[in-house]
Short mmCIF file of C-alpha atoms in Angstrom, two decimals:
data_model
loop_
_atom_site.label_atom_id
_atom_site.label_comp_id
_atom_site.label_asym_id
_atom_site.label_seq_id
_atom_site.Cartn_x
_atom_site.Cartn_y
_atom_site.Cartn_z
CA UNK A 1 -84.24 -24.95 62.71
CA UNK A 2 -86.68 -22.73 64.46
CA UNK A 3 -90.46 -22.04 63.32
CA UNK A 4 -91.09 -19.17 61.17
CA UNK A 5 -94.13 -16.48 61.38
CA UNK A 6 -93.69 -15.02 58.02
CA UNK A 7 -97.61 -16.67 57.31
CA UNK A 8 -100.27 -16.89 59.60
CA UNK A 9 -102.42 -19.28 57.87
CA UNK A 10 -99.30 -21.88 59.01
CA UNK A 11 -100.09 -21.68 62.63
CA UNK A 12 -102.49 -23.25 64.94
CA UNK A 13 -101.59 -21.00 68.08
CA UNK A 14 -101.67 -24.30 69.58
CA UNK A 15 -98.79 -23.24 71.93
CA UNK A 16 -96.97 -26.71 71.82
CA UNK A 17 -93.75 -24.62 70.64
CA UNK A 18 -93.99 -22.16 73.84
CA UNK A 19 -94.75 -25.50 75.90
CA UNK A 20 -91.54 -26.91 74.62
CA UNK A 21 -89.02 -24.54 74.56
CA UNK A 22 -86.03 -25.19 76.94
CA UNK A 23 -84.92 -21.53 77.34
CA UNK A 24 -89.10 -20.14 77.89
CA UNK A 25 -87.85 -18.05 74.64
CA UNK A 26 -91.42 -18.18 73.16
CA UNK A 27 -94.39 -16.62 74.48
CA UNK A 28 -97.84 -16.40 73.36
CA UNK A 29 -99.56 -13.03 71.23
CA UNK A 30 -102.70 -11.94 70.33
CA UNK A 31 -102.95 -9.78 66.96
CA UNK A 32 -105.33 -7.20 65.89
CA UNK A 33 -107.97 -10.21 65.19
CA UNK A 34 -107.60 -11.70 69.05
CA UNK A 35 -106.03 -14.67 67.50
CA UNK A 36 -102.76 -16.32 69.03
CA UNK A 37 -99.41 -16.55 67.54
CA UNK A 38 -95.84 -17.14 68.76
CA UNK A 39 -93.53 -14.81 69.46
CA UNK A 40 -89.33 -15.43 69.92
CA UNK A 41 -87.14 -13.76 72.21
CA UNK A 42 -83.96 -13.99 69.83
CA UNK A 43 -81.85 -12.81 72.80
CA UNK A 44 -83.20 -15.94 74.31
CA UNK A 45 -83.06 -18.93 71.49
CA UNK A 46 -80.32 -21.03 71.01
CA UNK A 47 -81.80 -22.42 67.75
CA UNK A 48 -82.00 -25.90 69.23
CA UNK A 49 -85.12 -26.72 66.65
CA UNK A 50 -87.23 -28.07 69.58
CA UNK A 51 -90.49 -25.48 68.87
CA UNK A 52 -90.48 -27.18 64.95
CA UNK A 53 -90.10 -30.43 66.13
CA UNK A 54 -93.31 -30.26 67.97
CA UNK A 55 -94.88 -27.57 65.37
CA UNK A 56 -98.34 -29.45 64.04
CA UNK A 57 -97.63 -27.60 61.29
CA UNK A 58 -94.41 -29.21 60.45
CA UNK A 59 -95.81 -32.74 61.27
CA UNK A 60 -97.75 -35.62 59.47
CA UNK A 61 -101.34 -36.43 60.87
CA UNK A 62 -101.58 -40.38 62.12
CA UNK A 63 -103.99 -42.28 59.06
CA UNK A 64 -106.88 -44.25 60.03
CA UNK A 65 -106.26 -47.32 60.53
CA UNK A 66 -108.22 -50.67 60.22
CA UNK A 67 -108.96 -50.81 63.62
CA UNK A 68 -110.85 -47.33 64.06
CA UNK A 69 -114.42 -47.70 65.30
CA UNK A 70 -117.31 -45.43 64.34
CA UNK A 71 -120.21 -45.02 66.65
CA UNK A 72 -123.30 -42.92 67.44
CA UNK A 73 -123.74 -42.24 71.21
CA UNK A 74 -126.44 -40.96 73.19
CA UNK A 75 -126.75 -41.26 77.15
CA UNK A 76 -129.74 -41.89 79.35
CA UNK A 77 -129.33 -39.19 81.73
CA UNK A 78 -132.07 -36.81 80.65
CA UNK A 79 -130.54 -33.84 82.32
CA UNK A 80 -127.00 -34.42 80.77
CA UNK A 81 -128.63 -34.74 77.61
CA UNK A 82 -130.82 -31.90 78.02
CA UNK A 83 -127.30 -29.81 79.16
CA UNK A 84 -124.98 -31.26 76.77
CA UNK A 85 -124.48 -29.91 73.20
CA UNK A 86 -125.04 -32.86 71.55
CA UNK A 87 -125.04 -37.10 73.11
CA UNK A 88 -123.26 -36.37 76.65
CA UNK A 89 -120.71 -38.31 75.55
CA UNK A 90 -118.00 -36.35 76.67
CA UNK A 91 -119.61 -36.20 80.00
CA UNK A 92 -119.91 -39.53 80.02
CA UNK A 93 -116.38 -40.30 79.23
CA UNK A 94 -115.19 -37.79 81.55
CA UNK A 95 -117.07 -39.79 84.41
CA UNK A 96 -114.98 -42.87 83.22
CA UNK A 97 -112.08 -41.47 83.61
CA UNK A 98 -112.60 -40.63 86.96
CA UNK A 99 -113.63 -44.07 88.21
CA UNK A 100 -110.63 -45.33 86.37
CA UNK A 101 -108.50 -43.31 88.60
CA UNK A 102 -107.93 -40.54 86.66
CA UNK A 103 -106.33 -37.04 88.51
CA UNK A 104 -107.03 -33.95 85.99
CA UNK A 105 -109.11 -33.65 83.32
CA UNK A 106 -108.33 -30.10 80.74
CA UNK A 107 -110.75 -28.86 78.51
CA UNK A 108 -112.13 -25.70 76.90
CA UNK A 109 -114.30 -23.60 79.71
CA UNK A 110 -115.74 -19.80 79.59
CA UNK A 111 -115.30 -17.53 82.30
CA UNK A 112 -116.68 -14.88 83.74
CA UNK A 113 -115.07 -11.94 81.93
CA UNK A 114 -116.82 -14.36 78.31
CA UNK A 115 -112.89 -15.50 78.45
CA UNK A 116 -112.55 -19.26 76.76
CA UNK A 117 -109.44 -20.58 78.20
CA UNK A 118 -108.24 -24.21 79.14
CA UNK A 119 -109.08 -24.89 82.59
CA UNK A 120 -107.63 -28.18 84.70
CA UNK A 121 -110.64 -29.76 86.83
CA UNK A 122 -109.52 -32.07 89.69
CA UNK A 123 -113.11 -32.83 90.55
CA UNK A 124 -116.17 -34.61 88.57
CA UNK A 125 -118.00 -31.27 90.32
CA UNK A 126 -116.07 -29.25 88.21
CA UNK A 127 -117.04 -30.68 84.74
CA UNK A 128 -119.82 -28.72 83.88
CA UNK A 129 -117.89 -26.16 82.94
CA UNK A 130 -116.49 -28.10 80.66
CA UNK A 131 -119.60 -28.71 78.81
CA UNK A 132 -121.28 -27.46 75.16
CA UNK A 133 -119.82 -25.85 72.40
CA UNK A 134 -117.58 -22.52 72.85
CA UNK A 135 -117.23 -21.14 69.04
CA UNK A 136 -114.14 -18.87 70.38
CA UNK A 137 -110.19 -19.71 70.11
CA UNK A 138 -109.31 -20.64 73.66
CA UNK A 139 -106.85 -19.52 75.83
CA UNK A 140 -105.53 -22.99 76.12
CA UNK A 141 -100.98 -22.25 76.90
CA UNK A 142 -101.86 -22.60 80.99
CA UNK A 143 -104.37 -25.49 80.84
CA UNK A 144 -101.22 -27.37 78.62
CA UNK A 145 -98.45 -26.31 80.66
CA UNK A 146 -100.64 -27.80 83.79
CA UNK A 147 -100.99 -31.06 82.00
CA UNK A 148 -97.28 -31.32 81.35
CA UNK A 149 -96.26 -30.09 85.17
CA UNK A 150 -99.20 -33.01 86.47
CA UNK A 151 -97.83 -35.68 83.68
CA UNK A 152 -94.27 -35.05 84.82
CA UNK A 153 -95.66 -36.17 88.59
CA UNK A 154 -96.98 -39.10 87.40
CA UNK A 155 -100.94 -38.16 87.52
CA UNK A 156 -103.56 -39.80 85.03
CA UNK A 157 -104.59 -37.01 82.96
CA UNK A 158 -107.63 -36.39 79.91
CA UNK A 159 -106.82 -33.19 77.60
CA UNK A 160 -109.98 -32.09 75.42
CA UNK A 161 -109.46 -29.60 72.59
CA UNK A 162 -109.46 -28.66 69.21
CA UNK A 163 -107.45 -31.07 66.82
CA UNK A 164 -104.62 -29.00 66.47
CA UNK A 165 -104.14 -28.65 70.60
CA UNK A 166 -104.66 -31.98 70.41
CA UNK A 167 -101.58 -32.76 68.17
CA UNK A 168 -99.48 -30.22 69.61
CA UNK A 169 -99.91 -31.60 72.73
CA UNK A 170 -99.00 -34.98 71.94
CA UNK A 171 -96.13 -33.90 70.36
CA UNK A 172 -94.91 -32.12 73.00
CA UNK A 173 -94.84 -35.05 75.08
CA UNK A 174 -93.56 -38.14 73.07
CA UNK A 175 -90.61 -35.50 72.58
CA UNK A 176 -90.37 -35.77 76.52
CA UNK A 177 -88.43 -38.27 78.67
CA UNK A 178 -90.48 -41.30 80.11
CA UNK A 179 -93.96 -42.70 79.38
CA UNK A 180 -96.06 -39.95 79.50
CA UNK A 181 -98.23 -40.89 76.58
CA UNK A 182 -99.17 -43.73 78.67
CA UNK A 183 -100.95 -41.83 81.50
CA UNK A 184 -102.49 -38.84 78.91
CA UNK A 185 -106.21 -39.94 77.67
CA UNK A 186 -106.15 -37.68 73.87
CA UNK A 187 -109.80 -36.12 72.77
CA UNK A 188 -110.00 -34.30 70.04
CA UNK A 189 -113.45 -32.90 68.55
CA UNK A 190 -114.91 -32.74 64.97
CA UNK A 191 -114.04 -28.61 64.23
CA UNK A 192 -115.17 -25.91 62.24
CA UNK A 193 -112.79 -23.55 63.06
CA UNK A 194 -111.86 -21.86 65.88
CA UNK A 195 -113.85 -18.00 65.92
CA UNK A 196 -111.89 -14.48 66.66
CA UNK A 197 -111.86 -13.69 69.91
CA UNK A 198 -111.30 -10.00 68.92
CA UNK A 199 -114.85 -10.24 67.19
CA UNK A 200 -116.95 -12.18 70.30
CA UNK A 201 -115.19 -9.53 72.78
CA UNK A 202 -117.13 -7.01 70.81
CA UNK A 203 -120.34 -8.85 70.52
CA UNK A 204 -120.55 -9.09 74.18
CA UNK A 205 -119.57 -5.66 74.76
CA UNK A 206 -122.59 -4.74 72.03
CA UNK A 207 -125.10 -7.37 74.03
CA UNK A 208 -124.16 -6.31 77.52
CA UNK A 209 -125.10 -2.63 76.29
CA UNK A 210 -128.09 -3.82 74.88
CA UNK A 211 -129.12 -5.50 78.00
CA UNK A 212 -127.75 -2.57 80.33
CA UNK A 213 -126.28 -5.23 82.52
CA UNK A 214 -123.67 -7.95 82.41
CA UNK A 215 -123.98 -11.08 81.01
CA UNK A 216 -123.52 -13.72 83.52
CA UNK A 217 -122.71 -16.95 81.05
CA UNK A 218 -123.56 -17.62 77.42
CA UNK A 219 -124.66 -20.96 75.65
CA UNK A 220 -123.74 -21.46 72.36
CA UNK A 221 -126.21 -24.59 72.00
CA UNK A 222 -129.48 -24.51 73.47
CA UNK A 223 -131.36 -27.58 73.16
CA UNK A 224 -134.90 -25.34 74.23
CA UNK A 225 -134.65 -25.30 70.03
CA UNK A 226 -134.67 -29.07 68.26
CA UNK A 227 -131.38 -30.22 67.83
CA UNK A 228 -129.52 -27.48 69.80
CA UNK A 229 -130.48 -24.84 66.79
CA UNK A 230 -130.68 -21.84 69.69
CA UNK A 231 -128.29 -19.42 71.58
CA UNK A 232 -128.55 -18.67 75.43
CA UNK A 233 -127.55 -16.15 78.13
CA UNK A 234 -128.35 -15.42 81.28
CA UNK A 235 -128.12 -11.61 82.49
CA UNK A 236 -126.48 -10.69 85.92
CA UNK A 237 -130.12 -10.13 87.64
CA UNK A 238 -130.91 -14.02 86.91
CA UNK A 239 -133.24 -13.16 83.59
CA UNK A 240 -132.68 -15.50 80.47
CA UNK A 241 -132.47 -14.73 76.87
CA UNK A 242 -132.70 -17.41 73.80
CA UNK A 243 -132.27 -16.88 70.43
CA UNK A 244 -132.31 -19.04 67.54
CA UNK A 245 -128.71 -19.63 65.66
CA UNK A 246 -129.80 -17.91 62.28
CA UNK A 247 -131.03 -14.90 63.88
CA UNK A 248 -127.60 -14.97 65.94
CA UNK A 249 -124.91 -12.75 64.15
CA UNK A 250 -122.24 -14.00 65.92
CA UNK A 251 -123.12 -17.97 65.08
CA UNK A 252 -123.75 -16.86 61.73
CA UNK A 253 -120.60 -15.54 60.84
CA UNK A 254 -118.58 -18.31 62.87
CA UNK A 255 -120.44 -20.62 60.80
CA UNK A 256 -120.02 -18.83 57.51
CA UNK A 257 -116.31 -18.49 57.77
CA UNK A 258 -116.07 -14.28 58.15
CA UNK A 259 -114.42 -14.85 61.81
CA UNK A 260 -112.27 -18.09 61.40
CA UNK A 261 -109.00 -18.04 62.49
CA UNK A 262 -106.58 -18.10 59.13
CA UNK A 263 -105.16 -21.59 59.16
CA UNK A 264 -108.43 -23.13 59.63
CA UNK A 265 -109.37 -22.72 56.33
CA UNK A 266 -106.38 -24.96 55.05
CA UNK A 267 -107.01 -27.43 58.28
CA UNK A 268 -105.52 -30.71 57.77
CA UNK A 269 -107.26 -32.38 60.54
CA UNK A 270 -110.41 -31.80 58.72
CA UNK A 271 -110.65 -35.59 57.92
CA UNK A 272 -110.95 -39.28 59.53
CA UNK A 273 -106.95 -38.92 60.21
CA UNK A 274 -107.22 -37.53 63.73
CA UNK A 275 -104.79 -37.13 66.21
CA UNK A 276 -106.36 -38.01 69.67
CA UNK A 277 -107.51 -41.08 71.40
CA UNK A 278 -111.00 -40.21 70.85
CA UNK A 279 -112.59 -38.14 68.42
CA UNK A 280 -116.00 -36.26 69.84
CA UNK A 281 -118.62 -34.66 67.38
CA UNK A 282 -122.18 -33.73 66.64
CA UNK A 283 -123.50 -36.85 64.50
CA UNK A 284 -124.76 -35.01 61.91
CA UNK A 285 -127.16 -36.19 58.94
CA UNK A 286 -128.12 -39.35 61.16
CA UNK A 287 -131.63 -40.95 60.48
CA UNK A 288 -131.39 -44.21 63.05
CA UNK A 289 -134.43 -43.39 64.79
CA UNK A 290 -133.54 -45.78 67.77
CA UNK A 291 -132.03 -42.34 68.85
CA UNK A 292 -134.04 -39.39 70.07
CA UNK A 293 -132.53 -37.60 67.38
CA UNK A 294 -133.83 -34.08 68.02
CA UNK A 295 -132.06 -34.24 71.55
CA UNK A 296 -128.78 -34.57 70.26
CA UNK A 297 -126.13 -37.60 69.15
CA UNK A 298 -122.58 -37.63 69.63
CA UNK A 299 -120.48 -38.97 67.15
CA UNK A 300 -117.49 -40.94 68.87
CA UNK A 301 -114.40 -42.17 66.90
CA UNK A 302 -112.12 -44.70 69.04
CA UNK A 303 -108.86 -43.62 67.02
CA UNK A 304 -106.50 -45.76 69.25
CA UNK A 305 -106.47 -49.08 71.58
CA UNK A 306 -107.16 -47.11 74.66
CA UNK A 307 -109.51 -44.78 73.10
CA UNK A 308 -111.51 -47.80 71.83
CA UNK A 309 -111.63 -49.59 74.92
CA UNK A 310 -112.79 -45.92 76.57
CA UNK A 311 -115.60 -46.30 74.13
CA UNK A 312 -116.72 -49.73 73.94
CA UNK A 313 -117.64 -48.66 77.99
CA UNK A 314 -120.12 -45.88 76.53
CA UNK A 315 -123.09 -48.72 76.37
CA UNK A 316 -123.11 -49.09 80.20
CA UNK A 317 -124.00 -45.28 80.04
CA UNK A 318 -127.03 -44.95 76.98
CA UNK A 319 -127.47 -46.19 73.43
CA UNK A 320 -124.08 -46.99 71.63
CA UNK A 321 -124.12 -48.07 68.06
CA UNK A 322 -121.57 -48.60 65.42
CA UNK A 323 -121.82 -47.39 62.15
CA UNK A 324 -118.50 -47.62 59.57
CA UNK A 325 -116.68 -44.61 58.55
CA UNK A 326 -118.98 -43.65 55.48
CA UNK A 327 -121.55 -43.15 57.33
CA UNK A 328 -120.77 -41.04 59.80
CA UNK A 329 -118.48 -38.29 57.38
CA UNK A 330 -119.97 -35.06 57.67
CA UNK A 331 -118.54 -31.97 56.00
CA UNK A 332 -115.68 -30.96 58.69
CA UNK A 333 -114.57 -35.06 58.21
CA UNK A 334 -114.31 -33.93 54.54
CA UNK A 335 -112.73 -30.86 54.37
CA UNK A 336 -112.12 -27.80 56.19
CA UNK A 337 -114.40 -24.57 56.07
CA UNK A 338 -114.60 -22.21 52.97
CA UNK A 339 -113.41 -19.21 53.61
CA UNK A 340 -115.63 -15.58 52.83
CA UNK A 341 -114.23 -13.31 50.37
CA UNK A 342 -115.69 -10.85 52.71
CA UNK A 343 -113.60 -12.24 55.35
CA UNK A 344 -110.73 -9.10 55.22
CA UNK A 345 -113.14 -6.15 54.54
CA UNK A 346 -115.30 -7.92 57.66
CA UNK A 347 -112.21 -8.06 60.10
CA UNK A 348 -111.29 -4.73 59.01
CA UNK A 349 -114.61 -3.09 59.87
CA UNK A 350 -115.20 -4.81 62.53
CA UNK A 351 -111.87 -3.54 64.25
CA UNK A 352 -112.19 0.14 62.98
CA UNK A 353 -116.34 0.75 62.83
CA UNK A 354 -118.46 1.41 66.60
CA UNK A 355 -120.83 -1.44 67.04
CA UNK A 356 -123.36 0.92 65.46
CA UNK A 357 -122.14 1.47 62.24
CA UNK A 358 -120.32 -1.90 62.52
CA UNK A 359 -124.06 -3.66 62.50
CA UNK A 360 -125.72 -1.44 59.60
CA UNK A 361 -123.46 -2.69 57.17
CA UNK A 362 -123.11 -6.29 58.55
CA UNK A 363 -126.29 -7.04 60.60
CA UNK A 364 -128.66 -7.91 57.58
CA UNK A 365 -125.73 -11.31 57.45
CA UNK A 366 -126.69 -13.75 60.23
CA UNK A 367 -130.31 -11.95 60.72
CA UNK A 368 -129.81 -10.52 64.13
CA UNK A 369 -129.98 -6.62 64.32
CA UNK A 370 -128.55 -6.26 67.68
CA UNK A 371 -127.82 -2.55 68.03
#
C-alpha cells in the first residue's frame, strides 16, 4: 500500500517516502502555503508499499525509556554562547563528532536567497551556518539524499532536524541493507512547528523594500536582548538592524500558530518520546542559577546509548547538569501548538492581499508595522 494525500495535516513533508522509493516515482511539492508535500508519478509506481513503510505518519514513536537522561547544558566559550541560540550545545556536540572521526554533519542552514534548506558540512569551518534557530520549513530532500549516498560509502555521519526529519530519516535507513544506523549520530530538537515558507518569502520581500536593499542574513535569536528575546539582520551595505521578538510580525505569528505548517498542530513528537539520539532544546522555565541563565541553556536529552555517551562528554566543554524528566517538560514536551482560528482567513490574505493592505489588517498582531 502506497501513502495517500487526501489530508494534509497527515504529512510531515519529511521526504523519507521520496528518499525511499525504488522507481524515484515521488518527488517533492510546494502548495499555495510554501509547504512540502509528496507527489506520485502513477506511470512510475509499482505499489511496492516502500514510501508507507517509512511514512512517520504511519509509524509508532520509540517511548522513553528508563535509561533517558535529562540535562541542562551551557558551554564556556563566550563567543559560542554569545552566537548560539540558546547553550552551544549543538556546537559543542558537533565538535565531538568531528574528533570522533566523524565525515558529514546535515543540518538546517539559510542561504542567501533567505532559502532554509539542509546543507551537508564536511568541515568544522562550515558549522556556523548551522547555528540558531530558523522558524521556516526547510528544504531538507537533498541534505537527506546526501546522507544516504555518504552512509551507503561507509562515512560517519550527524543529521540535525526537526523530529519528524528525524524519524523519517531513520526509517529510511533501518529499511536499508547493512548497518547504517550504526555510523548515523540522530538529533532531533524540541519544535514548535515548522513556519510557511510562502509567508517568510513575503516578509523578506516587504523588509528588503523597506530597507531599499537586500538583506544579507537574518537571525531569528539575538542574544543583544536577555535570553535571545530579539530578531537580527544585516543589510547588503554591512548596516545592522535588531528588533525585539514581540514587535516582530513574523515571530509573532510563527509563535502564535497563524503560519504553522498543518500537521504540526496534531504533532506526535510533541512529547519525551523522541526519535533521535539526542534531543536539543531551549531549557525553558529553568531557575538553577549556577547557569548564566539570561545567556541561554540548552536542554539535552540522551534518548539512546550512543546519544548518552555523546552527552555525558558535554562537561569537558561547560556546565552539564542533570535534572529528571519533570523538570525539564516545557510546553512543546507536552503537547503540540494550538492552532489560530484565524489561521485560514490569515493564509488566505496573506496569499491574495499586497504587503500593504496585507499589514493594515494584520500588523496590529505581533506589534511590528512594517510597511
Amino acid at each position: 500500500m502506497k501513502i495517500q494525500m487526501d489530508n494534509k495535516g497527515k504529512c510531515y513533508g519529511c521526504a523519507a517516502c521520496a528518499n525511499i522509493c525504488p522507481q524515484n516515482a515521488i518527488r517533492m511539492q510546494r502548495d499555495e502555503e510554501g509547504f512540502v508535500y509528496p507527489v506520485i508519478d502513477e506511470a512510475l509506481c509499482v505499489e511496492c508499499g516502500g514510501c508507507a513503510s517509512v511514512c512517520p505518519i504511519e509509524q509508532e514513536v520509540p517511548e522513553a525509556g528508563e535509561d533517558v537522561r535529562y540535562y541542562g547544558f551551557q558551554t564556556t566559550d563566550t563567543q559560542l554562547l554569545r552566537e548560539s541560540a540558546s547553550g552551544g550545545a549543538f556546537s559543542v556536540l558537533a565538535g565531538m563528532f568531528w574528533k570522533a572521526g566523524g565525515n558529514l554533519i546535515c543540518g538546517a542552514a539559510m542561504d542567501e536567497d533567505k532559502t532554509v534548506r539542509h546543507i551537508c558540512c564536511r568541515s568544522e569551518e562550515e558549522l556556523y551556518r548551522l547555528r540558531n534557530s530558523k522558524y521556516v520549513e526547510s528544504e531538507a530532500w537533498d541534505g537527506i539524499g546526501e546522507v544516504l549516498r555518504q552512509l551507503r560509502q561507509g562515512s560517519k555521519v550527524l543529521f540535525s532536524g526537526t523530529p519528524c526529519q528525524v524519524d523519517g530519516l531513520r526509517q529510511t535507513v533501518e529499511q536499508m541493507s547493512g548497518n547504517l544506523r550504526d555510523n548515523l549520530l540522530l538529533v532531533d530538537i524540541v519544535c514548535n512547528g515548522v513556519g510557511s515558507p510562502a509567508v517568510w518569502s513575503k516578509y523578506i520581500n516587504a523588509l528588503e523594500k523597506k530597507e531599499q536593499q537586500k538583506v544579507q542574513s537574518f537571525r531569528f535569536r539575538d542574544k543583544r536582548a536577555e535570553y535571545g528575546r530579539a530578531v537580527s539582520w544585516v543589510l547588503e551595505d554591512g548596516a545592522e538592524r535588531a528588533e525585539l521578538l514581540a514587535n516582530n510580525c513574523y515571530s509573532f505569528w510563527y509563535q502564535r500558530g497563524f503560519i504553522t505548517r498543518p500537521s504540526c498542530y496534531q504533532c506526535k513528537y510533541a512529547s519525551l518520546n523522541r526519535p533521535g539520539d539526542i534531543t536539543l532544546g531551549d531549557f525553558h522555565g529553568l531557575q538553577d542559577e549556577e547557569f548564566a541563565l539570561k545567556r541561554g541553556v540548552s536542554l539535552v536529552i540522551g534518548n539512546t546509548a550512543k546519544g548518552r555517551e555523546f552527552c555525558r562528554q558535554l562537561q569537558k566543554e561547560g556546565l552539564l547538569k542533570e535534572y529528571s524528566g519533570e523538570q525539564v517538560l516545557q510546553p512543546r514536551l507536552q503537547g503540540p501548538i494550538k492552532k489560530t482560528p484565524l489561521r485560514a482567513i490569515f493564509m488566505k490574505d496573506c496569499r491574495t492581499l499586497c504587503w500593504e493592505d496585507f499589514m493594515k489588517k494584520y500588523g496590529a498582531i505581533g506589534g511590528s508595522k512594517l510597511r
